[in-house]
């Protein structure tokens, strides 16, 4: 095994996932386990399934197929609104999909008819975050009526929404009530009660944990919160006591240097203009991990509270260790907990070793 390395603690991850699934189950909410944030790593998908997840979701269909290889009985759930060009692949890989375009739904129906199969769909509703979902109530009515009455190879499972992604909109009791009202409207429109009301992602979970989730929401699609606790400050809820993922990187240079660059300032390696604070001479550790492995370096959370990640480029990250109590040496390993972006990037990088403990 070599560095950089992502250490995955099976026991902690299992406990964290069971905690989330359990809290939701107490309130009649099914957790659809989202694996796209960990790139559907088979080792992690196995932990997720062993912890009790019955449905695996991803935006990438190849990850759903991988999940089925691990467990042929698992239900698969496609998150990203399907491309017209992937409909064939979609119905082969997913039992359920999220949708917002009638044209796509018609195409899915057509393909299912040819194959003699039924596909389950959840219609996404726009509640203000402004990514996917139907915004206009008349359009929603038209879509659900057509799916229910004319697209006979589709089963309209329910409706859902997505928050906290593009528009940074907080899932609140009001937003959830809005979705429940829309669900009632859809049930009334089609003349039967829809089975699923899917109230969002990890960012909706604190409502469940605080006992504030309105009745009527019976599904959440959770990824992030199964693996890391990176949103605690924002949502005033402590997700997990212990972190299951730890990233390790090795120190390749240790030197005292000025904190302000010397010379004429242009742009950095990625073409951005950056402001540099002059804090005088600092002791810095250069570690062998970079944006190619982790994305944004500021989303690394050092386990040592006395060090600070101050910058990086493709293959290097710079850590200010001036105030560190630990006596760092060349070749020492620094450890970090992850946030969504650093998890997403490091799990997909072939340059980051994965070790399960
Ligand atoms: C990614 C995604 C989720 C899961 O989000 P997390 O923040 O990882 O919980 C849920 N729903 C949709 C539509 C998604 O694209």
Coordinates of C-alpha atoms and ligand atoms in Angstrom, one line a residue:
X1 CA 0.0 0.0 0.0
X2 CA 1.3 3.5 -0.8
X3 CA 0.3 7.1 -0.2
X4 CA -1.9 9.0 -0.5
X5 CA -4.3 6.6 1.1
X6 CA -8.0 6.6 2.0
X7 CA -8.6 4.5 5.1
X8 CA -12.2 3.2 5.3
X9 CA -13.2 2.0 8.8
X10 CA -15.9 -0.6 8.2
X11 CA -17.1 -0.7 11.8
X12 CA -17.6 3.0 12.1
X13 CA -19.2 3.3 8.7
X14 CA -21.6 0.5 9.5
X15 CA -22.6 2.1 12.8
X16 CA -23.1 5.5 11.2
X17 CA -25.2 4.1 8.4
X18 CA -27.3 2.0 10.8
X19 CA -27.9 5.1 12.9
X20 CA -29.2 7.1 9.9
X21 CA -31.4 4.2 8.6
X22 CA -32.7 3.6 12.1
X23 CA -33.7 7.2 12.9
X24 CA -35.5 7.4 9.6
X25 CA -37.2 4.0 10.1
X26 CA -38.6 5.2 13.4
X27 CA -40.5 7.8 11.6
X28 CA -41.7 5.7 8.7
X29 CA -39.1 7.0 6.3
X30 CA -37.2 4.8 3.9
X31 CA -33.5 5.6 3.3
X32 CA -32.5 5.2 -0.3
X33 CA -28.7 4.9 -0.1
X34 CA -26.9 7.1 -2.5
X35 CA -23.4 5.9 -3.6
X36 CA -22.4 8.4 -6.2
X37 CA -20.4 10.5 -3.7
X38 CA -18.1 7.5 -3.1
X39 CA -18.1 6.6 -6.8
X40 CA -19.9 3.3 -6.0
X41 CA -16.7 1.8 -4.6
X42 CA -17.7 -1.9 -4.3
X43 CA -16.2 -2.2 -0.8
X44 CA -18.3 0.7 0.4
X45 CA -21.4 -0.4 -1.4
X46 CA -21.0 -3.8 0.4
X47 CA -20.9 -2.0 3.8
X48 CA -24.0 0.0 2.8
X49 CA -26.0 -3.1 1.8
X50 CA -24.8 -5.1 4.9
X51 CA -26.0 -2.2 7.1
X52 CA -29.5 -2.7 5.8
X53 CA -30.0 -0.5 2.7
X54 CA -32.5 -2.1 0.4
X55 CA -32.2 0.4 -2.4
X56 CA -29.0 1.8 -4.0
X57 CA -29.1 5.1 -5.9
X58 CA -26.7 6.9 -8.1
X59 CA -26.6 9.4 -10.9
X60 CA -24.2 7.1 -12.8
X61 CA -25.9 4.0 -14.3
X62 CA -22.6 2.0 -14.3
X63 CA -22.6 2.2 -10.5
X64 CA -26.1 0.7 -10.3
X65 CA -25.0 -2.2 -12.4
X66 CA -22.1 -2.7 -10.1
X67 CA -24.5 -2.7 -7.1
X68 CA -26.5 -5.5 -8.8
X69 CA -23.4 -7.5 -9.3
X70 CA -22.8 -7.4 -5.6
X71 CA -26.4 -8.2 -4.8
X72 CA -28.8 -9.3 -7.6
X73 CA -31.8 -8.6 -5.3
X74 CA -30.9 -5.0 -4.5
X75 CA -33.3 -2.3 -5.9
X76 CA -31.6 0.3 -8.1
X77 CA -32.6 3.9 -8.3
X78 CA -31.4 6.5 -10.9
X79 CA -31.0 10.0 -9.6
X80 CA -30.1 12.2 -12.5
X81 CA -32.8 13.1 -14.9
X82 CA -32.1 10.5 -17.7
X83 CA -30.5 11.5 -21.0
X84 CA -32.7 10.7 -24.0
X85 CA -29.7 8.8 -25.3
X86 CA -29.4 6.5 -22.2
X87 CA -33.0 5.4 -21.9
X88 CA -32.2 1.8 -23.1
X89 CA -29.4 1.6 -20.6
X90 CA -31.6 3.2 -17.9
X91 CA -34.3 0.6 -18.0
X92 CA -31.7 -2.2 -18.0
X93 CA -29.8 -0.8 -15.0
X94 CA -32.5 0.9 -12.8
X95 CA -35.7 -0.2 -11.2
X96 CA -36.7 3.3 -10.4
X97 CA -35.8 6.7 -11.8
X98 CA -36.3 10.4 -11.1
X99 CA -37.9 12.3 -14.0
X100 CA -39.0 15.8 -15.0
X101 CA -39.5 15.7 -18.8
X102 CA -42.5 14.2 -20.5
X103 CA -40.5 13.5 -23.6
X104 CA -38.1 11.3 -21.7
X105 CA -41.0 9.6 -19.9
X106 CA -42.6 8.8 -23.2
X107 CA -39.3 7.4 -24.5
X108 CA -38.9 5.2 -21.4
X109 CA -42.4 3.9 -21.8
X110 CA -41.8 3.1 -25.5
X111 CA -38.6 1.2 -24.7
X112 CA -40.3 -0.7 -21.8
X113 CA -43.1 -1.6 -24.1
X114 CA -40.7 -3.1 -26.6
X115 CA -39.0 -5.1 -23.8
X116 CA -42.2 -6.1 -22.1
X117 CA -41.1 -4.6 -18.7
X118 CA -42.4 -2.0 -16.3
X119 CA -40.3 0.9 -15.0
X120 CA -41.1 2.9 -11.8
X121 CA -40.9 6.7 -12.0
X122 CA -40.8 9.5 -9.4
X123 CA -41.7 12.9 -10.7
X124 CA -39.4 15.7 -9.4
X125 CA -41.0 19.0 -8.3
X126 CA -39.2 22.3 -8.2
X127 CA -39.4 23.9 -4.7
X128 CA -36.9 26.7 -5.3
X129 CA -33.4 25.2 -5.3
X130 CA -33.6 25.5 -9.1
X131 CA -31.9 22.4 -10.3
X132 CA -34.3 19.6 -11.7
X133 CA -38.0 19.5 -11.2
X134 CA -41.4 20.6 -12.6
X135 CA -42.1 24.2 -11.5
X136 CA -45.6 24.7 -13.0
X137 CA -48.5 23.0 -11.3
X138 CA -50.5 22.7 -14.6
X139 CA -47.5 20.9 -16.1
X140 CA -47.3 18.6 -13.1
X141 CA -51.0 17.8 -13.6
X142 CA -50.5 17.1 -17.3
X143 CA -47.4 14.9 -16.7
X144 CA -48.9 12.7 -13.9
X145 CA -52.2 12.2 -15.8
X146 CA -50.3 11.1 -18.9
X147 CA -48.0 8.8 -17.0
X148 CA -50.9 7.3 -15.0
X149 CA -53.4 6.9 -17.8
X150 CA -51.4 6.6 -21.1
X151 CA -47.9 5.4 -20.4
X152 CA -48.9 1.9 -19.4
X153 CA -45.4 0.5 -19.1
X154 CA -44.6 3.1 -16.4
X155 CA -45.6 2.9 -12.8
X156 CA -46.0 6.3 -11.2
X157 CA -44.5 5.6 -7.8
X158 CA -44.6 9.1 -6.4
X159 CA -43.1 12.6 -6.4
X160 CA -39.9 14.1 -5.0
X161 CA -37.8 17.2 -4.7
X162 CA -34.2 18.2 -4.4
X163 CA -32.9 21.0 -2.2
X164 CA -29.5 22.3 -1.0
X165 CA -27.7 21.6 -4.3
X166 CA -27.6 24.5 -6.8
X167 CA -29.6 27.1 -5.0
X168 CA -28.3 26.3 -1.5
X169 CA -31.9 26.2 -0.3
X170 CA -32.4 24.8 3.2
X171 CA -35.0 22.1 3.6
X172 CA -37.4 23.5 6.1
X173 CA -40.7 22.3 7.6
X174 CA -42.5 24.7 5.2
X175 CA -40.7 23.3 2.1
X176 CA -41.6 19.7 3.2
X177 CA -45.2 20.7 3.8
X178 CA -45.3 22.2 0.3
X179 CA -44.1 18.8 -1.1
X180 CA -46.8 16.9 1.0
X181 CA -49.4 19.3 -0.4
X182 CA -48.2 18.6 -4.0
X183 CA -48.3 14.9 -3.2
X184 CA -52.0 15.2 -2.1
X185 CA -52.7 17.2 -5.3
X186 CA -51.1 14.4 -7.4
X187 CA -53.0 11.7 -5.6
X188 CA -56.3 13.6 -6.1
X189 CA -55.5 14.2 -9.7
X190 CA -54.9 10.5 -10.5
X191 CA -57.5 9.1 -8.2
X192 CA -55.2 7.0 -6.0
X193 CA -52.7 7.6 -3.3
X194 CA -49.1 7.7 -4.5
X195 CA -46.8 5.5 -2.6
X196 CA -43.6 7.6 -2.4
X197 CA -43.0 11.2 -1.3
X198 CA -39.2 11.7 -1.5
X199 CA -38.2 14.7 0.6
X200 CA -34.6 15.3 -0.5
X201 CA -31.1 14.3 0.5
X202 CA -28.8 14.5 3.5
X203 CA -29.7 18.1 4.1
X204 CA -33.3 17.0 4.9
X205 CA -32.1 14.5 7.5
X206 CA -31.7 17.0 10.4
X207 CA -35.5 17.5 10.3
X208 CA -35.9 13.8 10.9
X209 CA -33.3 13.8 13.7
X210 CA -35.0 16.7 15.4
X211 CA -38.5 15.1 15.0
X212 CA -39.7 18.0 12.8
X213 CA -40.2 16.1 9.5
X214 CA -43.9 16.5 8.5
X215 CA -45.9 13.4 8.2
X216 CA -46.3 12.4 4.6
X217 CA -42.7 12.4 3.7
X218 CA -41.7 8.7 3.5
X219 CA -38.4 8.6 1.7
X220 CA -35.1 10.4 1.8
X221 CA -32.2 9.8 -0.7
X222 CA -29.1 10.0 1.5
X223 CA -25.5 9.8 0.4
X224 CA -23.2 12.3 2.1
X225 CA -24.6 11.7 5.6
X226 CA -23.9 8.0 5.4
X227 CA -20.2 8.6 5.0
X228 CA -19.1 11.9 6.4
X229 CA -20.3 14.6 8.8
X230 CA -19.4 17.7 6.9
X231 CA -22.6 19.7 7.2
X232 CA -22.9 19.8 11.0
X233 CA -22.2 23.5 11.4
X234 CA -24.6 24.5 8.6
X235 CA -27.5 22.3 9.8
X236 CA -26.9 22.6 13.6
X237 CA -26.9 18.8 13.8
X238 CA -24.0 16.5 14.7
X239 CA -24.3 13.7 12.2
X240 CA -21.8 11.2 13.6
X241 CA -19.5 10.9 16.7
X242 CA -16.8 9.2 14.7
X243 CA -15.6 9.6 11.1
X244 CA -15.3 6.5 9.0
X245 CA -13.1 8.0 6.3
X246 CA -9.6 9.2 6.8
X247 CA -7.2 10.5 4.1
X248 CA -3.5 10.1 4.7
X249 CA -0.8 12.0 2.8
X250 CA 3.0 12.0 3.2
X251 CA 5.2 15.1 3.9
X252 CA 7.8 15.6 1.1
X253 CA 9.2 18.9 2.1
X254 CA 9.5 20.8 5.4
X255 CA 10.8 24.3 5.4
X256 CA 10.5 27.9 6.7
X257 CA 9.4 30.2 4.0
X258 CA 7.7 33.6 3.7
X259 CA 3.9 33.5 3.5
X260 CA 3.8 36.0 0.7
X261 CA 5.1 35.0 -2.8
X262 CA 8.2 36.8 -4.0
X263 CA 8.1 38.5 -7.4
X264 CA 5.4 39.8 -9.8
X265 CA 2.0 38.1 -9.0
X266 CA 0.1 36.8 -12.1
X267 CA -2.1 33.7 -11.9
X268 CA -1.8 30.3 -10.2
X269 CA -1.6 26.9 -11.8
X270 CA -5.3 26.9 -12.5
X271 CA -5.4 30.3 -14.1
X272 CA -7.0 32.0 -11.0
X273 CA -5.9 35.3 -9.4
X274 CA -5.3 34.7 -5.7
X275 CA -4.8 37.0 -2.7
X276 CA -1.9 36.1 -0.4
X277 CA -1.7 37.2 3.2
X278 CA 1.7 38.3 4.5
X279 CA 2.1 36.6 7.9
X280 CA 5.9 36.7 7.8
X281 CA 8.1 33.6 7.8
X282 CA 6.1 30.3 8.5
X283 CA 7.0 26.7 8.9
X284 CA 5.3 24.8 6.1
X285 CA 4.9 21.1 5.2
X286 CA 4.4 20.2 1.6
X287 CA 2.4 17.0 1.3
X288 CA 2.1 14.6 -1.7
X289 CA -1.5 15.0 -2.5
X290 CA -3.2 17.6 -4.7
X291 CA -6.3 18.9 -6.5
X292 CA -6.3 15.9 -8.8
X293 CA -6.8 13.7 -5.8
X294 CA -9.0 15.8 -3.6
X295 CA -10.5 18.8 -5.5
X296 CA -10.6 21.9 -3.3
X297 CA -7.8 21.7 -0.7
X298 CA -9.7 23.9 1.7
X299 CA -12.2 21.0 2.1
X300 CA -9.6 18.9 3.9
X301 CA -10.2 18.8 7.6
X302 CA -6.9 18.1 9.4
X303 CA -7.1 15.9 12.4
X304 CA -4.3 17.9 14.1
X305 CA -6.2 21.1 15.2
X306 CA -3.0 23.1 15.2
X307 CA -2.2 22.9 11.5
X308 CA -3.8 24.8 8.6
X309 CA -4.1 23.8 4.9
X310 CA -3.2 27.0 3.1
X311 CA -2.9 26.1 -0.6
X312 CA -2.3 23.6 -3.3
X313 CA -1.9 22.7 -6.9
X314 CA -2.6 19.5 -8.9
X315 CA -0.2 17.3 -7.0
X316 CA 0.8 19.2 -3.9
X317 CA -0.9 20.6 -0.8
X318 CA 0.7 23.2 1.5
X319 CA 0.1 23.0 5.2
X320 CA 1.1 25.7 7.7
X321 CA 2.5 23.9 10.8
X322 CA 4.1 26.9 12.5
X323 CA 1.8 26.4 15.6
X324 CA 1.8 22.6 15.7
X325 CA 2.6 21.0 19.0
X326 CA 3.6 17.8 17.2
X327 CA 7.2 17.7 15.9
X328 CA 6.6 16.9 12.2
X329 CA 9.4 15.1 10.3
X330 CA 10.0 14.5 6.6
X331 CA 8.1 11.2 5.7
X332 CA 5.5 11.7 8.4
X333 CA 1.9 11.0 7.5
X334 CA -0.7 13.7 7.9
X335 CA -4.4 12.7 8.4
X336 CA -7.6 14.5 7.3
X337 CA -11.3 13.9 7.5
X338 CA -13.2 14.6 4.4
X339 CA -16.0 16.8 3.1
X340 CA -18.3 15.9 0.1
X341 CA -15.9 17.2 -2.6
X342 CA -12.8 15.6 -1.2
X343 CA -14.7 12.3 -0.7
X344 CA -16.0 12.5 -4.3
X345 CA -12.5 13.1 -5.8
X346 CA -10.4 10.8 -3.6
X347 CA -12.8 7.8 -4.0
X348 CA -12.6 8.1 -7.8
X349 CA -8.9 8.7 -8.0
X350 CA -6.8 5.8 -9.1
X351 CA -3.8 7.6 -7.5
X352 CA -5.3 7.3 -4.0
X353 CA -5.0 3.8 -2.4
X354 CA -8.1 2.5 -0.6
X355 CA -7.5 0.5 2.6
X356 CA -10.4 -1.1 4.5
X357 CA -9.8 -1.7 8.2
Ligands
LIG1 C1 -26.8 13.4 -5.1 C2 -28.3 13.3 -4.9 C3 -28.8 12.9 -3.7 C4 -28.0 12.6 -2.5 O1 -27.3 13.8 -2.0 P1 -26.4 13.7 -0.7 O2 -26.1 15.1 -0.4 O3 -25.2 12.9 -1.0 O4 -27.2 13.1 0.4 C5 -30.2 12.9 -3.6 N1 -31.0 13.2 -4.6 C6 -30.5 13.5 -5.8 C7 -31.5 13.8 -6.9 C8 -29.1 13.6 -6.0 O5 -28.7 14.0 -7.2

